[in-house]
Amino acid sequence: MKKLIGTIVLITAILSFQTAPKKQVPAKPVTNTTAPATGIRVSIIRGQDVYLKQCLACHQANGSGVTMMNAPLAGAKAVIANDKAKLINIVLKGMKGVEIENEIYNNVMAPHPELTDQQIADALTYVRNSWKNKASAVLPSEVAAVRNAGKKKK
Amino acid sequence: MKKILFYFFGMMAFTFSASAQGKPAPDADNAGLKLPAGFGALKVAENLGRARHIVVTTQGDVYIKLDRAVNGKGVLRLHDSKGNGKADVITGFGNYGGTGITIKNGYLYASSNTEVFRYKLNDKNEVINPDAPDKIITGLGTGQHPSKSLILDNDNHIYVNQGAYSNSCQEQDRTAGSKGKMPCPVLNDAAGIWQYSPDKLNQTQADGIRYATGLRNVVGFDWNQQTNSLFVMQHGRDQLFQNWPEFFNEKQSAELPAECMYEIKKGDNAGWPYIFYDQIQHKKILAPEYGGDGKKEGGADAINPTVAFPGHLAPDGLLFYSGNMFPAKYKNGAFIAFHGSWNRAPLPQEGYYVVFVPFKGGKPSGDWEVFANGFSGLTEVKNPNDAQHRPCGLAQGPDGSLYVSDDAKGTLYRIIYNGK
């Protein structure tokens, strides 16, 4: 029993140590000197509009997706990950079914290259900051960089 | 401890007295379901996993196919040793997920998303060798619309659906404005029903016969003993508004196309992806991927539906009722389990109920009606994953009870008639 308690304490300590740096993330936009402090909020509001038109039909109003069919966004690690390029690529190129935490989602996601850099940045900023998701904004310049890198490969 | 034992024996006495009545008592709240007058319901078991299709033996045991195996068991057997309607002995086997399960002529058949197995049954309909089934079909395609439903006819054939790995056969699947491939290659190896032998081992699709085509995705189907023919429920295509906003608005896209019941004869074509059925215009409409605008008709060679339901309700179970427990109007009629929609957002979702269609002489004899509702636990479902339960499989018990599975929380419902 003592061992068990010890293990729990240890795990808790490790977890809190690991999550500690993440808690500082909300303060990070300060380093983004090009955007005003309200930038992310404005982007989220614009992003919601894009989400309603382009994403909601499959990913649903609460971002839960649909079990066995459409991938969830709420609580999804890939959505709030620091690797924004991967996320931007999914929007630009679409996706063919995906496995997330042992759950298989079979439906195909359409690519959305027709959306502007601003629209994709706003939509991703919205999904990264909705339904208890919390992550840094995606900037149009970051979308442009991924889009151009994809073009060069061709 | 003594008190517990006392309580235990008290319960035993109570349950034995219940079993003497023959018919189990419904739960006080009818298992949370809303049913027509005279009907009641009980939960046979809960938290079973993703319970897809089900079958009940003549002894009253229930076999359930789980979409995902739980603790290495993808097929569950539920036994009620006390006769109170509650499963108290639950065993399992078959370490694979899937949907299809059925019993015919001394064998239990079950499917993964790529294979079909059969298990020999003893005279009590118990599986003799659960770890060594015959693999009768293998190598079936999977992906989008992966489930493989199973049914046998009376002439020693087994039927397996093969769902389309596409929404509407566009050059770029589910993408706004993308045209349909012509001809649609998906029809070659999917979007239909294939007929196989139930006795031969290791058959591939090439060994089967394409029995019907132009069916986008069928999950619920049944062999109608009255007509001696196959009836199927098709899941209609998605995203008319999202992909073709110039022709359809959000409301039209939520209601269209119809979820269709078809009676299938060998060689039939139901028209996917070139057409869809519009239950409001009562017409086969040319799909926008193939030059349609929501009004142009098409599909001269495609069969008409037997019944057309509103769009996206997701029919996952079909059962023709042959029991004697329910009132006469239900005899030979069709029950359909509608799993519930997702492609109606931002409008409210629909379905999440079991409907009934009366039949006479093998044809519908009246309008469909909602028979069992309340599975979702909500007055309005906005997000599909908010629904507490989602009806999927249907089966008839030896006494005429109707069983309904739920693949969200793994509840098995049993609906009984107590009226006069």
Coordinates of C-alpha atoms in Angstrom, one line a residue:
Chain A
M1 CA 0.0 0.0 0.0
K2 CA 2.9 2.3 0.9
K3 CA 4.5 1.5 -2.4
L4 CA 1.3 2.4 -4.2
I5 CA 1.0 5.7 -2.5
G6 CA 4.6 6.4 -3.2
T7 CA 4.0 5.6 -6.9
I8 CA 1.0 7.9 -7.0
V9 CA 2.9 10.7 -5.4
L10 CA 5.7 10.2 -7.9
I11 CA 3.4 10.2 -10.9
T12 CA 1.6 13.3 -9.6
A13 CA 5.0 15.0 -9.2
I14 CA 6.1 14.1 -12.7
L15 CA 2.8 15.1 -14.2
S16 CA 2.8 18.5 -12.5
F17 CA 6.4 19.0 -13.5
Q18 CA 5.6 18.2 -17.1
T19 CA 2.5 20.4 -17.3
A20 CA 4.0 23.3 -15.5
P21 CA 5.7 24.9 -18.5
K22 CA 2.4 24.5 -20.5
K23 CA 0.6 26.8 -18.0
Q24 CA 2.9 29.6 -19.1
V25 CA 1.7 29.4 -22.7
P26 CA -1.2 31.9 -22.4
A27 CA 1.4 34.6 -21.5
K28 CA 3.3 33.9 -24.6
P29 CA 1.4 36.1 -27.1
V30 CA 3.3 39.0 -25.5
T31 CA 6.3 38.0 -27.5
N32 CA 4.2 38.4 -30.7
T33 CA 5.0 42.1 -31.2
T34 CA 3.3 42.4 -34.6
A35 CA -0.2 41.7 -33.3
P36 CA -2.1 43.8 -30.8
A37 CA -3.0 42.1 -27.4
T38 CA -6.5 41.6 -28.7
G39 CA -5.3 39.9 -31.9
I40 CA -6.0 36.4 -30.8
R41 CA -9.5 37.2 -29.7
V42 CA -10.3 38.9 -33.0
S43 CA -8.9 35.9 -34.8
I44 CA -11.1 33.6 -32.7
I45 CA -14.2 35.5 -33.5
R46 CA -13.4 35.5 -37.3
G47 CA -12.4 31.9 -37.0
Q48 CA -15.8 30.9 -35.6
D49 CA -17.4 32.2 -38.7
V50 CA -15.1 30.1 -40.9
Y51 CA -15.8 27.1 -38.6
L52 CA -19.5 27.4 -38.9
K53 CA -19.4 27.4 -42.7
Q54 CA -16.6 25.0 -43.4
C55 CA -16.1 22.6 -40.4
L56 CA -19.2 22.3 -38.3
A57 CA -21.1 19.9 -40.5
C58 CA -18.7 17.1 -39.7
H59 CA -16.9 18.2 -36.6
Q60 CA -20.1 19.4 -34.9
A61 CA -20.9 22.5 -32.9
N62 CA -19.1 21.2 -29.8
G63 CA -16.1 20.0 -31.7
S64 CA -16.8 16.4 -30.6
G65 CA -16.8 15.0 -34.2
V66 CA -18.8 11.8 -34.6
T67 CA -17.7 8.4 -33.1
M68 CA -16.3 6.1 -35.8
M69 CA -16.7 8.7 -38.5
N70 CA -15.5 12.3 -38.1
A71 CA -12.4 13.1 -35.9
P72 CA -12.9 15.2 -32.8
L73 CA -11.3 18.6 -32.3
A74 CA -12.2 19.2 -28.7
G75 CA -9.4 17.8 -26.6
A76 CA -7.5 16.4 -29.6
K77 CA -3.8 16.5 -29.0
A78 CA -3.0 17.2 -32.7
V79 CA -5.2 20.3 -32.5
I80 CA -3.5 21.9 -29.6
A81 CA 0.0 20.7 -30.5
N82 CA 2.9 23.0 -30.9
D83 CA 3.4 21.5 -34.3
K84 CA 1.2 23.9 -36.2
A85 CA 2.5 22.9 -39.6
K86 CA 1.0 19.4 -39.3
L87 CA -2.4 20.9 -38.5
I88 CA -2.2 23.5 -41.3
N89 CA -1.3 20.7 -43.7
I90 CA -4.5 18.7 -42.7
V91 CA -6.6 21.7 -43.6
L92 CA -4.8 22.4 -46.9
K93 CA -4.5 18.7 -48.0
G94 CA -7.4 17.0 -46.3
M95 CA -7.1 13.6 -44.6
K96 CA -8.0 10.0 -45.3
G97 CA -9.4 8.5 -42.1
V98 CA -7.4 8.7 -39.0
E99 CA -6.7 6.8 -35.7
I100 CA -6.8 8.9 -32.6
E101 CA -6.1 7.3 -29.2
N102 CA -7.2 3.8 -30.5
E103 CA -10.4 5.3 -32.1
I104 CA -10.7 4.9 -35.8
Y105 CA -12.5 7.7 -37.7
N106 CA -13.3 6.5 -41.2
N107 CA -14.7 9.5 -43.0
V108 CA -12.5 11.4 -45.5
M109 CA -11.8 15.1 -44.8
A110 CA -11.9 17.3 -47.9
P111 CA -8.8 19.5 -48.6
H112 CA -9.4 23.3 -48.3
P113 CA -6.8 25.0 -50.4
E114 CA -9.4 27.5 -51.5
L115 CA -9.5 29.1 -48.1
T116 CA -7.2 32.1 -47.7
D117 CA -4.2 32.1 -45.3
Q118 CA -6.2 34.4 -43.0
Q119 CA -9.3 32.1 -43.0
I120 CA -7.2 29.0 -42.2
A121 CA -5.3 30.9 -39.5
D122 CA -8.5 32.2 -37.9
A123 CA -10.3 28.8 -38.1
L124 CA -7.4 27.0 -36.5
T125 CA -7.0 29.7 -33.9
Y126 CA -10.7 29.2 -33.1
V127 CA -10.5 25.4 -32.8
R128 CA -7.3 25.7 -30.7
N129 CA -9.1 28.0 -28.3
S130 CA -12.6 26.5 -28.0
W131 CA -14.3 23.7 -26.0
K132 CA -11.6 23.9 -23.2
N133 CA -8.8 23.8 -25.9
K134 CA -6.1 26.3 -25.1
A135 CA -3.2 26.9 -27.4
S136 CA -1.3 29.7 -29.2
A137 CA -2.8 31.4 -32.3
V138 CA -2.0 30.3 -35.8
L139 CA -0.8 33.2 -37.9
P140 CA -1.5 33.8 -41.7
S141 CA 2.3 33.9 -42.2
E142 CA 2.6 30.4 -40.8
V143 CA -0.2 29.1 -43.1
A144 CA 1.6 30.8 -46.1
A145 CA 4.9 29.2 -45.1
V146 CA 3.3 25.7 -45.1
R147 CA 1.4 26.3 -48.3
N148 CA 4.5 27.6 -50.1
A149 CA 6.6 24.7 -48.8
G150 CA 4.0 22.3 -50.3
K151 CA 4.2 24.1 -53.6
K152 CA 8.0 23.9 -53.8
K153 CA 7.9 20.1 -53.3
K154 CA 5.9 19.8 -56.5
Chain B
M1 CA -22.5 -10.7 6.5
K2 CA -25.6 -12.5 7.8
K3 CA -27.7 -9.6 6.7
I4 CA -26.2 -9.7 3.2
L5 CA -26.9 -13.4 2.9
F6 CA -30.5 -12.8 4.1
Y7 CA -30.9 -10.1 1.5
F8 CA -29.3 -12.3 -1.1
F9 CA -31.7 -15.2 -0.4
G10 CA -34.6 -12.8 -0.4
M11 CA -33.6 -11.6 -3.8
M12 CA -33.3 -15.1 -5.1
A13 CA -36.8 -15.9 -3.8
F14 CA -38.1 -12.8 -5.5
T15 CA -36.5 -13.6 -8.8
F16 CA -37.6 -17.2 -8.8
S17 CA -41.2 -16.0 -8.3
A18 CA -40.7 -13.6 -11.2
S19 CA -39.5 -16.4 -13.5
A20 CA -42.6 -18.4 -12.8
Q21 CA -44.6 -15.8 -14.6
G22 CA -42.8 -16.5 -17.9
K23 CA -42.7 -12.9 -19.1
P24 CA -40.2 -10.6 -17.4
A25 CA -41.5 -7.4 -15.8
P26 CA -40.6 -4.1 -17.5
D27 CA -38.3 -1.7 -15.7
A28 CA -40.2 0.9 -13.7
D29 CA -39.2 3.6 -16.2
N30 CA -39.5 1.3 -19.2
A31 CA -35.7 1.5 -19.5
G32 CA -36.1 5.2 -20.3
L33 CA -38.0 4.5 -23.5
K34 CA -41.2 6.0 -24.8
L35 CA -43.4 3.3 -26.3
P36 CA -46.9 2.9 -27.5
A37 CA -49.6 2.0 -24.9
G38 CA -49.4 -1.5 -23.7
F39 CA -45.7 -1.9 -24.3
G40 CA -43.0 -2.0 -21.7
A41 CA -39.2 -2.3 -21.8
L42 CA -36.4 -3.5 -19.6
K43 CA -32.6 -3.3 -19.8
V44 CA -31.3 -6.9 -20.2
A45 CA -27.7 -5.7 -19.6
E46 CA -25.7 -2.5 -19.7
N47 CA -22.2 -1.3 -20.4
L48 CA -21.5 -4.2 -22.8
G49 CA -19.4 -2.2 -25.2
R50 CA -20.3 -1.1 -28.7
A51 CA -23.2 -3.5 -29.3
R52 CA -23.9 -3.7 -33.0
H53 CA -26.0 -6.5 -34.4
I54 CA -27.7 -9.1 -32.3
V55 CA -29.5 -12.4 -32.6
V56 CA -31.6 -14.3 -30.0
T57 CA -31.6 -18.1 -29.9
T58 CA -34.8 -20.3 -29.5
Q59 CA -33.6 -20.7 -25.9
G60 CA -33.6 -17.0 -25.3
D61 CA -29.9 -16.4 -25.2
V62 CA -28.6 -13.4 -27.0
Y63 CA -25.4 -13.2 -29.1
I64 CA -24.1 -9.7 -29.6
K65 CA -21.4 -8.5 -32.1
L66 CA -19.3 -5.7 -30.6
D67 CA -17.8 -3.1 -32.9
R68 CA -14.7 -3.4 -30.8
A69 CA -13.7 -6.4 -28.8
V70 CA -13.7 -5.9 -25.0
N71 CA -11.1 -7.8 -23.1
G72 CA -10.4 -9.8 -26.2
K73 CA -14.1 -10.7 -26.7
G74 CA -15.8 -9.5 -29.8
V75 CA -18.9 -11.7 -29.6
L76 CA -20.8 -11.8 -26.3
R77 CA -23.3 -14.4 -25.2
L78 CA -25.9 -13.3 -22.7
H79 CA -27.8 -15.8 -20.6
D80 CA -30.6 -15.2 -18.1
S81 CA -30.4 -18.1 -15.6
K82 CA -33.1 -16.7 -13.4
G83 CA -35.8 -16.0 -15.9
N84 CA -36.2 -12.4 -14.8
G85 CA -35.1 -10.9 -18.1
K86 CA -31.8 -9.7 -16.8
A87 CA -28.6 -11.3 -18.3
D88 CA -26.6 -12.7 -15.3
V89 CA -24.2 -15.0 -17.2
I90 CA -22.2 -13.1 -19.8
T91 CA -19.5 -14.9 -21.7
G92 CA -17.6 -14.1 -24.9
F93 CA -15.2 -15.1 -27.6
G94 CA -13.8 -14.0 -30.9
N95 CA -11.1 -11.3 -30.6
Y96 CA -12.3 -9.1 -33.4
G97 CA -14.5 -6.1 -33.8
G98 CA -17.3 -6.0 -36.3
T99 CA -21.1 -5.6 -36.9
G100 CA -22.7 -8.7 -38.5
I101 CA -24.2 -11.6 -36.6
T102 CA -26.9 -14.1 -37.4
I103 CA -27.9 -17.7 -36.9
K104 CA -29.1 -20.2 -39.5
N105 CA -29.3 -24.0 -39.7
G106 CA -27.1 -24.8 -36.7
Y107 CA -24.4 -22.2 -37.2
L108 CA -23.7 -18.8 -35.8
Y109 CA -22.2 -16.4 -38.3
A110 CA -20.2 -13.3 -37.3
S111 CA -18.2 -10.7 -39.2
S112 CA -15.3 -8.4 -38.7
N113 CA -15.0 -5.5 -41.1
T114 CA -12.9 -7.7 -43.5
E115 CA -13.9 -11.4 -42.8
V116 CA -16.9 -13.6 -42.0
F117 CA -16.7 -16.6 -39.6
R118 CA -19.1 -19.4 -38.7
Y119 CA -19.3 -21.3 -35.5
K120 CA -21.1 -24.7 -35.1
L121 CA -23.8 -24.7 -32.5
N122 CA -25.0 -27.6 -30.3
D123 CA -28.7 -28.4 -29.7
K124 CA -28.9 -25.7 -27.1
N125 CA -27.5 -23.1 -29.6
E126 CA -24.3 -22.9 -27.7
V127 CA -21.0 -22.4 -29.7
I128 CA -19.2 -25.7 -29.6
N129 CA -15.7 -24.5 -30.4
P130 CA -15.5 -20.7 -29.9
D131 CA -11.8 -20.5 -30.6
A132 CA -11.8 -22.4 -33.9
P133 CA -14.4 -21.0 -36.2
D134 CA -14.5 -21.6 -40.0
K135 CA -13.3 -18.6 -41.9
I136 CA -15.8 -18.6 -44.8
I137 CA -15.0 -15.2 -46.4
T138 CA -11.8 -13.2 -46.2
G139 CA -10.0 -10.1 -47.6
L140 CA -13.1 -7.8 -47.9
G141 CA -12.4 -4.1 -48.4
T142 CA -12.8 -1.8 -45.5
G143 CA -12.3 1.9 -44.7
Q144 CA -15.2 4.3 -45.1
H145 CA -18.5 2.4 -44.5
P146 CA -16.6 -0.6 -43.2
S147 CA -19.3 -2.7 -41.4
K148 CA -20.3 -6.1 -42.9
S149 CA -23.9 -7.2 -42.1
L150 CA -24.9 -10.8 -42.5
I151 CA -28.1 -12.6 -43.5
L152 CA -29.0 -16.0 -45.0
D153 CA -31.8 -16.9 -47.3
N154 CA -33.6 -20.3 -47.4
D155 CA -31.6 -21.7 -50.3
N156 CA -28.2 -21.9 -48.6
H157 CA -26.7 -18.5 -49.5
I158 CA -25.2 -15.8 -47.2
Y159 CA -25.5 -12.1 -48.1
V160 CA -22.8 -9.6 -47.1
N161 CA -23.0 -5.8 -47.7
Q162 CA -20.0 -4.0 -49.1
G163 CA -20.3 -0.3 -48.3
A164 CA -18.9 2.3 -50.7
Y165 CA -15.5 3.8 -49.8
S166 CA -16.8 7.2 -50.9
N167 CA -19.6 9.6 -50.3
S168 CA -20.7 10.2 -53.8
C169 CA -17.9 8.9 -56.0
Q170 CA -16.4 12.3 -56.5
E171 CA -12.9 12.8 -58.0
Q172 CA -12.1 14.3 -54.6
D173 CA -14.3 12.7 -51.9
R174 CA -16.5 15.0 -49.9
T175 CA -15.0 18.1 -51.6
A176 CA -17.1 21.1 -52.7
G177 CA -17.7 21.2 -56.5
S178 CA -15.8 18.0 -57.2
K179 CA -17.3 16.1 -60.1
G180 CA -18.3 12.4 -60.1
K181 CA -16.1 9.8 -61.7
M182 CA -17.6 8.3 -64.8
P183 CA -18.1 5.5 -64.7
C184 CA -17.9 5.2 -60.9
P185 CA -15.1 2.6 -60.2
V186 CA -16.3 2.1 -56.6
L187 CA -19.3 0.1 -58.1
N188 CA -16.8 -2.6 -59.2
D189 CA -15.9 -3.9 -55.8
A190 CA -18.3 -2.1 -53.3
A191 CA -21.6 -0.2 -53.0
G192 CA -23.6 -3.4 -53.2
I193 CA -24.6 -6.7 -51.7
W194 CA -22.6 -9.8 -52.5
Q195 CA -23.9 -13.4 -52.2
Y196 CA -21.6 -16.2 -51.0
S197 CA -21.8 -19.9 -50.0
P198 CA -22.1 -20.3 -46.2
D199 CA -20.2 -23.6 -46.5
K200 CA -17.0 -22.9 -48.4
L201 CA -13.9 -21.7 -46.6
N202 CA -11.7 -18.7 -47.5
Q203 CA -13.9 -17.3 -50.2
T204 CA -12.9 -13.8 -51.5
Q205 CA -15.1 -11.3 -53.1
A206 CA -14.3 -12.8 -56.5
D207 CA -15.8 -16.1 -55.4
G208 CA -19.1 -14.3 -54.5
I209 CA -21.8 -13.0 -56.8
R210 CA -22.7 -9.3 -56.9
Y211 CA -26.4 -9.7 -56.0
A212 CA -27.3 -6.0 -56.1
T213 CA -25.4 -2.8 -56.9
G214 CA -25.9 1.0 -56.6
L215 CA -26.4 0.7 -52.8
R216 CA -24.1 3.3 -51.1
N217 CA -24.0 1.7 -47.7
V218 CA -26.4 -0.9 -46.2
V219 CA -26.1 -1.8 -42.5
G220 CA -29.6 -2.9 -41.7
F221 CA -31.1 -5.7 -43.8
D222 CA -33.3 -8.8 -43.4
W223 CA -34.6 -11.7 -45.3
N224 CA -38.4 -11.3 -45.5
Q225 CA -39.9 -14.8 -45.1
Q226 CA -43.3 -13.6 -46.5
T227 CA -41.9 -12.5 -49.8
N228 CA -38.8 -14.8 -49.6
S229 CA -36.7 -11.8 -50.7
L230 CA -34.0 -9.5 -49.3
F231 CA -34.9 -6.1 -48.0
V232 CA -32.2 -3.5 -47.3
M233 CA -32.0 -0.1 -45.7
Q234 CA -29.6 2.2 -47.5
H235 CA -27.7 5.1 -45.9
G236 CA -28.1 7.9 -48.4
R237 CA -25.3 10.2 -49.4
D238 CA -24.2 13.2 -47.3
Q239 CA -23.3 16.8 -47.8
L240 CA -25.6 18.2 -50.5
F241 CA -25.4 21.7 -49.1
Q242 CA -21.7 21.5 -48.1
N243 CA -20.6 20.4 -51.5
W244 CA -23.3 21.9 -53.7
P245 CA -24.5 25.1 -52.1
E246 CA -25.6 26.5 -55.5
F247 CA -28.4 23.8 -55.7
F248 CA -29.3 23.0 -52.1
N249 CA -29.8 25.0 -48.9
E250 CA -29.0 23.8 -45.4
K251 CA -32.6 22.7 -44.7
Q252 CA -32.9 20.8 -48.0
S253 CA -29.5 19.2 -47.2
A254 CA -30.7 18.1 -43.8
E255 CA -33.9 16.5 -45.2
L256 CA -32.4 15.0 -48.4
P257 CA -31.8 12.5 -49.8
A258 CA -34.2 9.8 -48.5
E259 CA -33.0 6.9 -46.4
C260 CA -34.5 4.2 -48.5
M261 CA -35.8 0.7 -47.9
Y262 CA -35.5 -1.4 -51.0
E263 CA -36.8 -4.9 -51.8
I264 CA -33.9 -6.5 -53.7
K265 CA -34.1 -9.0 -56.5
K266 CA -31.0 -10.5 -58.0
G267 CA -29.3 -8.0 -60.3
D268 CA -31.0 -4.9 -59.0
N269 CA -29.4 -1.5 -59.2
A270 CA -30.5 1.2 -56.7
G271 CA -28.7 4.0 -58.6
W272 CA -25.9 5.3 -56.4
P273 CA -23.9 7.4 -57.1
Y274 CA -25.6 8.7 -60.2
I275 CA -29.0 9.5 -58.5
F276 CA -30.6 9.9 -55.1
Y277 CA -34.2 9.5 -54.1
D278 CA -36.0 12.7 -53.1
Q279 CA -38.8 11.7 -50.7
I280 CA -40.5 15.1 -51.1
Q281 CA -40.7 15.2 -54.9
H282 CA -41.1 11.4 -54.9
K283 CA -38.5 11.2 -57.7
K284 CA -35.1 9.8 -58.6
I285 CA -33.0 12.9 -58.9
L286 CA -29.7 13.2 -60.8
A287 CA -26.8 13.7 -58.4
P288 CA -25.1 17.1 -58.6
E289 CA -21.8 15.3 -59.1
Y290 CA -23.3 14.0 -62.4
G291 CA -24.9 17.2 -63.7
G292 CA -27.9 17.4 -61.5
D293 CA -29.4 20.5 -60.0
G294 CA -31.9 19.1 -57.5
K295 CA -34.6 18.9 -60.1
K296 CA -33.3 17.0 -63.1
E297 CA -34.4 13.3 -62.9
G298 CA -32.3 10.3 -63.7
G299 CA -31.8 6.6 -63.0
A300 CA -34.2 5.1 -65.5
D301 CA -32.6 1.7 -64.8
A302 CA -32.7 2.2 -61.0
I303 CA -35.3 0.5 -58.8
N304 CA -37.7 2.6 -56.7
P305 CA -37.7 2.4 -52.9
T306 CA -40.3 0.5 -51.0
V307 CA -40.3 3.1 -48.3
A308 CA -38.5 6.5 -48.3
F309 CA -37.6 8.1 -44.9
P310 CA -36.2 11.5 -44.2
G311 CA -32.5 12.1 -44.7
H312 CA -29.5 11.0 -42.6
L313 CA -31.4 9.0 -40.0
A314 CA -28.8 6.2 -40.4
P315 CA -30.8 2.9 -40.5
D316 CA -28.6 0.3 -38.9
G317 CA -31.1 -2.4 -38.1
L318 CA -34.0 -4.0 -40.0
L319 CA -36.3 -6.7 -38.7
F320 CA -39.5 -8.2 -40.1
Y321 CA -41.6 -9.1 -37.1
S322 CA -43.0 -12.7 -37.1
G323 CA -43.8 -13.0 -33.4
N324 CA -47.1 -13.4 -31.7
M325 CA -46.6 -11.3 -28.6
F326 CA -47.3 -7.9 -30.2
P327 CA -50.8 -6.9 -31.4
A328 CA -51.9 -8.1 -34.9
K329 CA -50.9 -4.9 -36.7
Y330 CA -47.3 -5.6 -36.0
K331 CA -47.3 -9.1 -37.6
N332 CA -45.0 -9.2 -40.7
G333 CA -44.3 -5.5 -40.4
A334 CA -40.8 -3.9 -40.4
F335 CA -39.0 -2.5 -37.4
I336 CA -36.1 -0.2 -38.3
A337 CA -33.4 1.0 -35.8
F338 CA -32.3 4.5 -36.8
H339 CA -28.9 5.1 -35.3
G340 CA -29.3 8.9 -35.6
S341 CA -28.0 11.6 -37.9
W342 CA -24.8 13.7 -37.9
N343 CA -25.1 15.4 -41.3
R344 CA -28.0 17.7 -40.3
A345 CA -25.9 20.2 -38.4
P346 CA -26.3 23.1 -37.9
L347 CA -29.9 22.0 -37.8
P348 CA -30.9 19.6 -35.0
Q349 CA -30.1 15.9 -35.5
E350 CA -32.8 13.4 -36.1
G351 CA -33.3 9.7 -35.7
Y352 CA -32.1 7.9 -32.5
Y353 CA -35.3 5.9 -32.5
V354 CA -36.9 2.6 -33.7
V355 CA -39.7 3.0 -36.2
F356 CA -42.4 0.6 -37.4
V357 CA -43.9 0.1 -40.9
P358 CA -47.0 -2.1 -41.2
F359 CA -46.9 -4.6 -44.1
K360 CA -49.6 -6.7 -45.8
G361 CA -48.9 -9.2 -48.5
G362 CA -45.2 -8.2 -48.6
K363 CA -46.0 -4.5 -49.2
P364 CA -46.2 -1.5 -46.8
S365 CA -49.9 -1.1 -45.8
G366 CA -49.6 2.2 -44.0
D367 CA -47.3 5.1 -43.0
W368 CA -44.3 4.6 -40.8
E369 CA -44.4 5.7 -37.2
V370 CA -41.9 6.1 -34.4
F371 CA -42.2 3.0 -32.2
A372 CA -39.6 3.4 -29.5
N373 CA -38.0 6.7 -28.7
G374 CA -36.0 8.2 -25.9
F375 CA -32.7 6.4 -26.5
S376 CA -30.7 9.7 -26.7
G377 CA -32.0 10.9 -23.3
L378 CA -32.4 14.3 -24.9
T379 CA -35.4 16.3 -26.2
E380 CA -33.2 17.5 -29.1
V381 CA -29.8 16.0 -30.2
K382 CA -27.5 18.8 -31.3
N383 CA -24.2 16.8 -31.4
P384 CA -24.4 13.1 -32.1
N385 CA -22.0 12.3 -29.3
D386 CA -24.3 13.9 -26.8
A387 CA -26.8 11.0 -27.3
Q388 CA -26.7 8.7 -24.3
H389 CA -27.7 5.6 -26.4
R390 CA -27.9 5.0 -30.1
P391 CA -30.1 2.1 -31.4
C392 CA -28.3 -0.2 -33.8
G393 CA -29.3 -3.9 -34.0
L394 CA -32.7 -5.5 -33.8
A395 CA -33.7 -9.1 -33.0
Q396 CA -36.8 -11.1 -32.1
G397 CA -36.9 -13.3 -29.0
P398 CA -38.6 -16.7 -29.0
D399 CA -41.6 -15.3 -27.1
G400 CA -41.9 -12.4 -29.6
S401 CA -40.0 -9.8 -27.5
L402 CA -38.1 -7.2 -29.6
Y403 CA -34.5 -6.7 -28.6
V404 CA -32.6 -3.5 -29.4
S405 CA -28.9 -2.9 -29.0
D406 CA -27.1 0.4 -28.3
D407 CA -23.6 0.9 -29.6
A408 CA -23.0 4.1 -27.6
K409 CA -23.2 2.8 -24.0
G410 CA -23.7 -0.9 -24.7
T411 CA -27.2 -1.3 -23.4
L412 CA -29.4 -4.2 -24.5
Y413 CA -33.1 -3.4 -24.4
R414 CA -36.0 -5.8 -24.5
I415 CA -39.4 -4.5 -25.5
I416 CA -42.5 -6.5 -24.5
Y417 CA -46.2 -6.2 -24.8
N418 CA -48.3 -6.3 -21.7
G419 CA -51.6 -5.0 -23.1
K420 CA -54.7 -6.9 -23.8

